[in-house]
Amino acid sequence: MLPTVEWQDDAIVMIDQRKLPGAEVYVKCQTASEVARAIKTMVIRGAPAIGVSAAMGLALGMKKSKATGTAKFAAEFQKTCELLASTRPTAVNLFWAIDRMRKCFAAAVQAGASVDEIKTRLESEARCIHDEDVAACRAIGRLGGELVPQKARILTHCNAGALATAGYGTALGVIRGAIEQGKQVSVFADETRPFLQGARLTAWELTHDGIDTTVITDNMAGTFMRQGMIDLVVVGADRIAANGDVANKVGTYGVAVLAKEHGIPFYVAAPSSTLDLATASGAGIPIEERPIREVTHVRSTRLTPELAKIRNPAFDVTPARYVTAIITERGVWRAPYEDSLRKAIG
Ligand code: MRU
């Protein structure tokens, strides 16, 4: 399996996703600030991977703290949580992971643990979050794989694969799960402008696994659906509100509307850490606006005239009515999502 993010000695090592597929370069983060920068600059991306690396960065930062007293250590912990939380606003997995680390910290303090003991507990909690994410993706793959017909042409948008998680993937986990169940699957990968997660990352990891993959530009999805060449759509999510509205990579909404028009199932695959039941609907989900250079340029080549105004919202919200089902590690959840997602949280 592809290593997305892992501990190596006293550092967090991640594959630099900005450089794929041209080069396989690994970035070694020695501090929590370096992890925060890696998240912000998209060295690592994808909702679950962002959460996992934030937890690891927090544990790493605290492990290297020179504070001896609990009060100073706690103040540093708080600052590090704030730093990591400021990196990207949409993926709720980031805040979920930080919250879980905060609870671990509070429980350790409550139990009268020393600074060294707290460090150990934080590191093992971060490792646990990493391993649980891989296990969740595998369960999503098993459950989602069952929804895939024996022979299927699957469209996906962005990258919700091993690279976007601690391993195996959510949407791509469903594809891997279906293949492990003996199904014949081919994949259409939307290129996913402007950052090209589909063309660069999804195509890279699927072809790496020998999975039949065709890259199309985002505006081709409707054409292939109309020609009867897509049997189902599966995508990941950055945040799912209590009513089942789904925030995911910009362009997902258009794919979902097209799928409904053509009677094609539209599945969302995500771990429970992506469920945000405290947010009532998609209207409450903050949408990150990324630097305009991602739109104006490809590498160093300028595409747009200097005078044109540019927008770059990184995510959009797909209303729940377009979502056939949400696949989490605990089950396959259908409308009415207000009820089913409450059960999904357990
Ligand atoms: O901006 P990114 O690359 O972090 O956006 C990623 C996505 O939108 C993914 O589809 C989502 O995080 C799910 S990843 C399992």
Short mmCIF file of C-alpha atoms and ligand atoms in Angstrom, two decimals:
data_model
loop_
_atom_site.label_atom_id
_atom_site.label_comp_id
_atom_site.label_asym_id
_atom_site.label_seq_id
_atom_site.Cartn_x
_atom_site.Cartn_y
_atom_site.Cartn_z
CA MET A 1 0.00 0.00 0.00
CA LEU A 2 1.18 3.54 -0.73
CA PRO A 3 2.63 5.33 2.29
CA THR A 4 0.79 8.67 2.60
CA VAL A 5 2.00 9.77 6.02
CA GLU A 6 4.03 7.94 8.65
CA TRP A 7 6.25 8.33 11.69
CA GLN A 8 9.96 7.87 11.04
CA ASP A 9 12.11 8.24 14.13
CA ASP A 10 11.24 11.70 15.44
CA ALA A 11 9.69 13.07 12.27
CA ILE A 12 6.50 12.82 10.22
CA VAL A 13 7.22 11.82 6.65
CA MET A 14 4.76 12.40 3.83
CA ILE A 15 4.83 11.97 0.08
CA ASP A 16 4.75 15.41 -1.59
CA GLN A 17 1.44 15.34 -3.46
CA ARG A 18 2.23 18.59 -5.29
CA LYS A 19 4.98 16.79 -7.19
CA LEU A 20 3.06 13.67 -8.24
CA PRO A 21 2.99 12.01 -10.69
CA GLY A 22 6.23 13.54 -12.04
CA ALA A 23 8.37 12.80 -9.01
CA GLU A 24 8.08 10.70 -5.84
CA VAL A 25 9.54 13.07 -3.27
CA TYR A 26 9.12 12.68 0.49
CA VAL A 27 8.90 15.63 2.88
CA LYS A 28 10.24 15.15 6.41
CA CYS A 29 8.49 17.37 9.00
CA GLN A 30 10.50 17.83 12.19
CA THR A 31 8.09 20.21 13.96
CA ALA A 32 4.37 20.89 14.31
CA SER A 33 4.83 24.12 12.31
CA GLU A 34 6.31 22.15 9.45
CA VAL A 35 3.32 19.79 9.52
CA ALA A 36 0.95 22.79 9.54
CA ARG A 37 2.76 24.27 6.54
CA ALA A 38 2.60 20.93 4.72
CA ILE A 39 -1.18 20.81 5.21
CA LYS A 40 -1.68 24.43 4.16
CA THR A 41 0.46 24.14 1.04
CA MET A 42 -1.09 20.81 -0.06
CA VAL A 43 1.98 18.61 0.41
CA ILE A 44 -0.67 16.44 2.04
CA ARG A 45 -4.38 16.87 1.33
CA GLY A 46 -7.66 14.96 1.46
CA ALA A 47 -9.91 15.22 4.52
CA PRO A 48 -8.90 12.08 6.46
CA ALA A 49 -5.18 12.54 5.66
CA ILE A 50 -5.38 16.14 6.90
CA GLY A 51 -6.88 14.94 10.21
CA VAL A 52 -4.37 12.15 10.65
CA SER A 53 -1.37 14.37 9.91
CA ALA A 54 -2.65 17.11 12.23
CA ALA A 55 -2.90 14.58 15.08
CA MET A 56 0.60 13.35 14.30
CA GLY A 57 1.92 16.91 14.05
CA LEU A 58 0.41 17.75 17.41
CA ALA A 59 1.96 14.70 19.05
CA LEU A 60 5.31 15.42 17.37
CA GLY A 61 5.28 19.06 18.44
CA MET A 62 4.51 18.17 22.05
CA LYS A 63 7.07 15.35 22.08
CA LYS A 64 9.75 17.93 21.25
CA SER A 65 8.52 20.46 23.82
CA LYS A 66 11.10 21.57 26.38
CA ALA A 67 8.42 22.51 28.94
CA THR A 68 8.84 20.74 32.27
CA GLY A 69 5.73 21.89 34.17
CA THR A 70 2.19 20.86 33.17
CA ALA A 71 0.91 24.47 32.98
CA LYS A 72 3.55 25.57 30.45
CA PHE A 73 3.15 22.31 28.54
CA ALA A 74 -0.64 22.82 28.40
CA ALA A 75 -0.21 26.39 27.10
CA GLU A 76 2.09 25.12 24.34
CA PHE A 77 -0.39 22.36 23.51
CA GLN A 78 -3.18 24.95 23.14
CA LYS A 79 -1.06 27.10 20.80
CA THR A 80 -0.15 24.08 18.68
CA CYS A 81 -3.81 23.05 18.41
CA GLU A 82 -4.67 26.57 17.21
CA LEU A 83 -1.86 26.57 14.67
CA LEU A 84 -2.95 23.27 13.14
CA ALA A 85 -6.63 24.24 13.21
CA SER A 86 -5.84 27.36 11.16
CA THR A 87 -4.52 25.42 8.15
CA ARG A 88 -7.66 24.49 6.15
CA PRO A 89 -11.28 25.26 7.08
CA THR A 90 -13.53 22.82 5.21
CA ALA A 91 -12.44 19.27 6.07
CA VAL A 92 -14.04 18.58 9.45
CA ASN A 93 -11.65 15.66 10.01
CA LEU A 94 -9.03 18.27 10.96
CA PHE A 95 -11.13 19.61 13.84
CA TRP A 96 -12.31 16.11 14.76
CA ALA A 97 -8.70 14.92 15.12
CA ILE A 98 -7.60 17.98 17.11
CA ASP A 99 -10.61 17.56 19.39
CA ARG A 100 -9.73 13.93 19.97
CA MET A 101 -6.16 14.89 20.87
CA ARG A 102 -7.52 17.56 23.25
CA LYS A 103 -9.65 14.91 24.99
CA CYS A 104 -6.63 12.62 25.27
CA PHE A 105 -4.63 15.49 26.78
CA ALA A 106 -7.40 16.37 29.25
CA ALA A 107 -7.81 12.74 30.34
CA ALA A 108 -4.07 12.42 30.94
CA VAL A 109 -4.00 15.62 33.04
CA GLN A 110 -7.06 14.44 34.94
CA ALA A 111 -5.28 11.18 35.72
CA GLY A 112 -2.31 13.14 37.11
CA ALA A 113 0.09 12.09 34.32
CA SER A 114 3.53 13.68 34.14
CA VAL A 115 4.63 15.70 31.09
CA ASP A 116 6.53 12.67 29.77
CA GLU A 117 3.51 10.43 30.26
CA ILE A 118 1.28 12.94 28.44
CA LYS A 119 3.75 12.95 25.53
CA THR A 120 3.57 9.16 25.32
CA ARG A 121 -0.22 9.17 25.45
CA LEU A 122 -0.48 11.82 22.71
CA GLU A 123 1.84 9.87 20.44
CA SER A 124 -0.09 6.64 20.91
CA GLU A 125 -3.41 8.46 20.32
CA ALA A 126 -2.09 9.89 17.04
CA ARG A 127 -0.85 6.45 15.95
CA CYS A 128 -4.25 5.06 16.87
CA ILE A 129 -6.05 7.73 14.75
CA HIS A 130 -3.80 6.74 11.83
CA ASP A 131 -4.47 3.00 12.17
CA GLU A 132 -8.21 3.51 12.73
CA ASP A 133 -8.40 5.50 9.51
CA VAL A 134 -6.87 2.66 7.50
CA ALA A 135 -9.30 0.20 9.15
CA ALA A 136 -12.26 2.53 8.43
CA CYS A 137 -11.26 2.81 4.77
CA ARG A 138 -11.04 -0.98 4.46
CA ALA A 139 -14.50 -1.38 6.01
CA ILE A 140 -15.87 1.31 3.64
CA GLY A 141 -14.29 -0.65 0.80
CA ARG A 142 -15.97 -3.90 1.87
CA LEU A 143 -19.41 -2.32 2.37
CA GLY A 144 -19.24 -0.06 -0.67
CA GLY A 145 -17.83 -2.83 -2.86
CA GLU A 146 -21.09 -4.72 -2.37
CA LEU A 147 -23.02 -1.86 -4.01
CA VAL A 148 -20.98 -2.18 -7.20
CA PRO A 149 -22.44 -4.38 -9.96
CA GLN A 150 -20.41 -7.35 -11.29
CA LYS A 151 -19.26 -5.25 -14.21
CA ALA A 152 -19.04 -1.50 -13.59
CA ARG A 153 -17.70 1.70 -15.09
CA ILE A 154 -17.25 4.09 -12.19
CA LEU A 155 -16.78 7.84 -12.32
CA THR A 156 -14.95 9.59 -9.50
CA HIS A 157 -14.05 13.23 -8.89
CA CYS A 158 -10.92 14.55 -7.15
CA ASN A 159 -8.80 12.07 -5.19
CA ALA A 160 -10.38 10.16 -2.34
CA GLY A 161 -7.78 7.44 -2.39
CA ALA A 162 -4.87 6.11 -0.36
CA LEU A 163 -3.21 9.50 -0.81
CA ALA A 164 -6.17 11.31 0.77
CA THR A 165 -6.34 9.01 3.81
CA ALA A 166 -3.92 7.08 5.98
CA GLY A 167 -4.19 4.36 3.32
CA TYR A 168 -6.55 2.46 0.94
CA GLY A 169 -8.95 5.36 0.40
CA THR A 170 -12.67 6.03 0.72
CA ALA A 171 -14.13 6.39 -2.80
CA LEU A 172 -11.12 4.56 -4.21
CA GLY A 173 -11.50 2.14 -1.28
CA VAL A 174 -14.93 1.25 -2.68
CA ILE A 175 -13.32 0.63 -6.07
CA ARG A 176 -10.55 -1.47 -4.48
CA GLY A 177 -13.13 -3.34 -2.37
CA ALA A 178 -15.24 -4.16 -5.46
CA ILE A 179 -12.17 -5.47 -7.26
CA GLU A 180 -11.20 -7.58 -4.22
CA GLN A 181 -14.74 -9.01 -4.38
CA GLY A 182 -13.97 -10.21 -7.92
CA LYS A 183 -15.81 -7.47 -9.79
CA GLN A 184 -14.72 -6.14 -13.15
CA VAL A 185 -14.24 -2.41 -12.67
CA SER A 186 -12.98 0.38 -14.85
CA VAL A 187 -12.68 3.97 -13.69
CA PHE A 188 -13.28 7.36 -15.24
CA ALA A 189 -11.27 9.96 -13.29
CA ASP A 190 -12.36 13.59 -13.64
CA GLU A 191 -9.16 15.63 -13.95
CA THR A 192 -10.43 18.02 -11.22
CA ARG A 193 -9.37 21.53 -12.14
CA PRO A 194 -7.62 23.52 -10.88
CA PHE A 195 -5.35 21.39 -8.68
CA LEU A 196 -5.73 18.28 -10.87
CA GLN A 197 -6.13 15.77 -8.03
CA GLY A 198 -7.94 13.42 -10.44
CA ALA A 199 -5.53 13.61 -13.37
CA ARG A 200 -2.40 13.56 -11.21
CA LEU A 201 -3.23 11.61 -8.05
CA THR A 202 -6.23 9.34 -8.69
CA ALA A 203 -4.83 8.26 -12.06
CA TRP A 204 -1.39 7.71 -10.48
CA GLU A 205 -2.55 5.54 -7.62
CA LEU A 206 -5.09 3.53 -9.64
CA THR A 207 -2.68 2.77 -12.48
CA HIS A 208 -0.04 1.94 -9.85
CA ASP A 209 -2.49 -0.80 -8.70
CA GLY A 210 -3.14 -1.94 -12.29
CA ILE A 211 -6.74 -0.63 -12.29
CA ASP A 212 -8.17 0.33 -15.72
CA THR A 213 -8.31 4.15 -15.60
CA THR A 214 -9.39 6.77 -18.11
CA VAL A 215 -8.79 10.46 -17.31
CA ILE A 216 -11.39 12.88 -18.65
CA THR A 217 -11.63 16.64 -18.27
CA ASP A 218 -14.33 17.77 -15.85
CA ASN A 219 -16.61 19.03 -18.61
CA MET A 220 -16.72 15.59 -20.28
CA ALA A 221 -18.61 13.80 -17.48
CA GLY A 222 -22.06 14.65 -18.91
CA THR A 223 -21.13 13.42 -22.36
CA PHE A 224 -20.02 10.02 -21.07
CA MET A 225 -23.09 9.69 -18.85
CA ARG A 226 -25.34 10.49 -21.80
CA GLN A 227 -23.58 7.84 -23.88
CA GLY A 228 -24.44 5.26 -21.19
CA MET A 229 -20.78 4.76 -20.29
CA ILE A 230 -21.02 5.41 -16.53
CA ASP A 231 -22.76 2.91 -14.22
CA LEU A 232 -22.20 4.70 -10.93
CA VAL A 233 -20.42 7.63 -9.32
CA VAL A 234 -18.49 7.44 -6.07
CA VAL A 235 -16.78 10.40 -4.41
CA GLY A 236 -15.32 11.24 -1.02
CA ALA A 237 -16.35 14.09 1.29
CA ASP A 238 -14.76 16.84 3.35
CA ARG A 239 -17.74 17.38 5.61
CA ILE A 240 -21.23 15.90 5.76
CA ALA A 241 -23.89 17.94 7.54
CA ALA A 242 -26.66 16.47 9.72
CA ASN A 243 -29.18 16.64 6.84
CA GLY A 244 -26.87 14.71 4.47
CA ASP A 245 -25.60 17.69 2.46
CA VAL A 246 -22.05 16.90 1.33
CA ALA A 247 -19.13 19.29 0.95
CA ASN A 248 -16.50 17.90 -1.40
CA LYS A 249 -14.09 19.10 -4.07
CA VAL A 250 -15.56 21.83 -6.27
CA GLY A 251 -17.26 20.25 -9.26
CA THR A 252 -18.84 17.42 -7.23
CA TYR A 253 -22.20 19.22 -7.24
CA GLY A 254 -22.29 19.34 -11.03
CA VAL A 255 -21.44 15.63 -11.25
CA ALA A 256 -24.24 14.80 -8.78
CA VAL A 257 -26.83 16.80 -10.73
CA LEU A 258 -25.75 15.10 -13.97
CA ALA A 259 -25.91 11.67 -12.31
CA LYS A 260 -29.50 12.30 -11.15
CA GLU A 261 -30.51 13.50 -14.62
CA HIS A 262 -29.17 10.27 -16.11
CA GLY A 263 -30.50 7.93 -13.39
CA ILE A 264 -26.99 6.97 -12.24
CA PRO A 265 -26.40 6.16 -8.54
CA PHE A 266 -24.30 8.79 -6.77
CA TYR A 267 -22.49 7.42 -3.70
CA VAL A 268 -20.47 9.30 -1.09
CA ALA A 269 -17.83 7.30 0.83
CA ALA A 270 -16.38 8.76 4.03
CA PRO A 271 -15.33 7.70 7.53
CA SER A 272 -17.47 8.76 10.52
CA SER A 273 -14.84 11.42 11.27
CA THR A 274 -16.24 13.32 8.25
CA LEU A 275 -19.75 13.51 9.73
CA ASP A 276 -20.49 16.88 11.30
CA LEU A 277 -23.87 16.53 12.96
CA ALA A 278 -23.38 19.83 14.77
CA THR A 279 -23.82 21.57 11.40
CA ALA A 280 -27.46 21.37 10.37
CA SER A 281 -27.05 21.74 6.60
CA GLY A 282 -24.53 22.50 3.88
CA ALA A 283 -25.27 26.22 4.27
CA GLY A 284 -23.27 26.16 7.51
CA ILE A 285 -20.13 24.57 6.01
CA PRO A 286 -17.20 26.99 5.53
CA ILE A 287 -15.84 26.81 1.99
CA GLU A 288 -12.13 27.43 1.56
CA GLU A 289 -11.14 29.97 -1.08
CA ARG A 290 -7.65 29.07 -2.32
CA PRO A 291 -4.98 31.23 -4.00
CA ILE A 292 -6.00 32.42 -7.48
CA ARG A 293 -2.67 31.30 -8.91
CA GLU A 294 -4.05 27.73 -8.94
CA VAL A 295 -6.53 28.96 -11.58
CA THR A 296 -4.44 31.51 -13.45
CA HIS A 297 -1.43 29.25 -13.97
CA VAL A 298 -0.52 25.68 -14.81
CA ARG A 299 2.96 25.26 -13.33
CA SER A 300 4.70 28.45 -14.52
CA THR A 301 2.48 29.11 -17.56
CA ARG A 302 -0.13 31.85 -17.25
CA LEU A 303 -3.52 30.90 -18.76
CA THR A 304 -5.65 33.95 -18.04
CA PRO A 305 -5.37 37.65 -18.98
CA GLU A 306 -4.06 39.92 -16.24
CA LEU A 307 -7.29 41.96 -16.12
CA ALA A 308 -9.71 39.05 -15.62
CA LYS A 309 -11.14 38.62 -12.12
CA ILE A 310 -10.59 35.14 -10.71
CA ARG A 311 -12.39 33.00 -8.10
CA ASN A 312 -11.14 29.75 -6.61
CA PRO A 313 -13.55 28.12 -4.14
CA ALA A 314 -11.97 24.74 -3.39
CA PHE A 315 -15.20 22.94 -2.44
CA ASP A 316 -18.91 22.91 -3.18
CA VAL A 317 -21.97 21.51 -1.45
CA THR A 318 -24.09 18.77 -2.96
CA PRO A 319 -27.61 18.80 -1.49
CA ALA A 320 -28.62 15.52 0.12
CA ARG A 321 -31.38 14.93 -2.45
CA TYR A 322 -28.72 14.05 -5.04
CA VAL A 323 -26.99 11.50 -2.79
CA THR A 324 -28.09 7.88 -3.31
CA ALA A 325 -26.31 6.69 -0.16
CA ILE A 326 -23.49 7.59 2.21
CA ILE A 327 -21.06 4.75 2.93
CA THR A 328 -19.20 4.90 6.23
CA GLU A 329 -17.20 2.19 8.01
CA ARG A 330 -20.32 1.38 10.04
CA GLY A 331 -22.85 0.95 7.25
CA VAL A 332 -24.61 2.27 4.18
CA TRP A 333 -26.88 5.18 5.09
CA ARG A 334 -29.82 6.47 3.07
CA ALA A 335 -32.36 9.30 3.28
CA PRO A 336 -33.84 10.59 5.48
CA TYR A 337 -30.27 11.41 6.54
CA GLU A 338 -31.35 13.33 9.67
CA ASP A 339 -32.27 9.92 11.10
CA SER A 340 -29.77 7.59 9.46
CA LEU A 341 -26.66 9.70 10.13
CA ARG A 342 -27.51 9.85 13.83
CA LYS A 343 -27.34 6.04 13.83
CA ALA A 344 -24.14 6.21 11.77
CA ILE A 345 -22.41 8.14 14.54
CA GLY A 346 -23.41 5.33 16.93
O1 MRU B 1 -8.36 20.16 -1.59
P1 MRU B 1 -8.22 18.70 -1.30
O2 MRU B 1 -7.35 17.98 -2.28
O3 MRU B 1 -7.81 18.44 0.13
O4 MRU B 1 -9.69 18.12 -1.47
C1 MRU B 1 -9.89 16.74 -1.31
C2 MRU B 1 -11.29 16.32 -1.55
O5 MRU B 1 -12.17 17.10 -1.83
C3 MRU B 1 -11.59 14.87 -1.32
O6 MRU B 1 -12.56 14.41 -2.19
C4 MRU B 1 -12.07 14.68 0.13
O7 MRU B 1 -11.20 15.29 1.02
C5 MRU B 1 -12.24 13.25 0.49
S1 MRU B 1 -10.69 12.44 0.64
C6 MRU B 1 -10.95 10.84 1.17
#
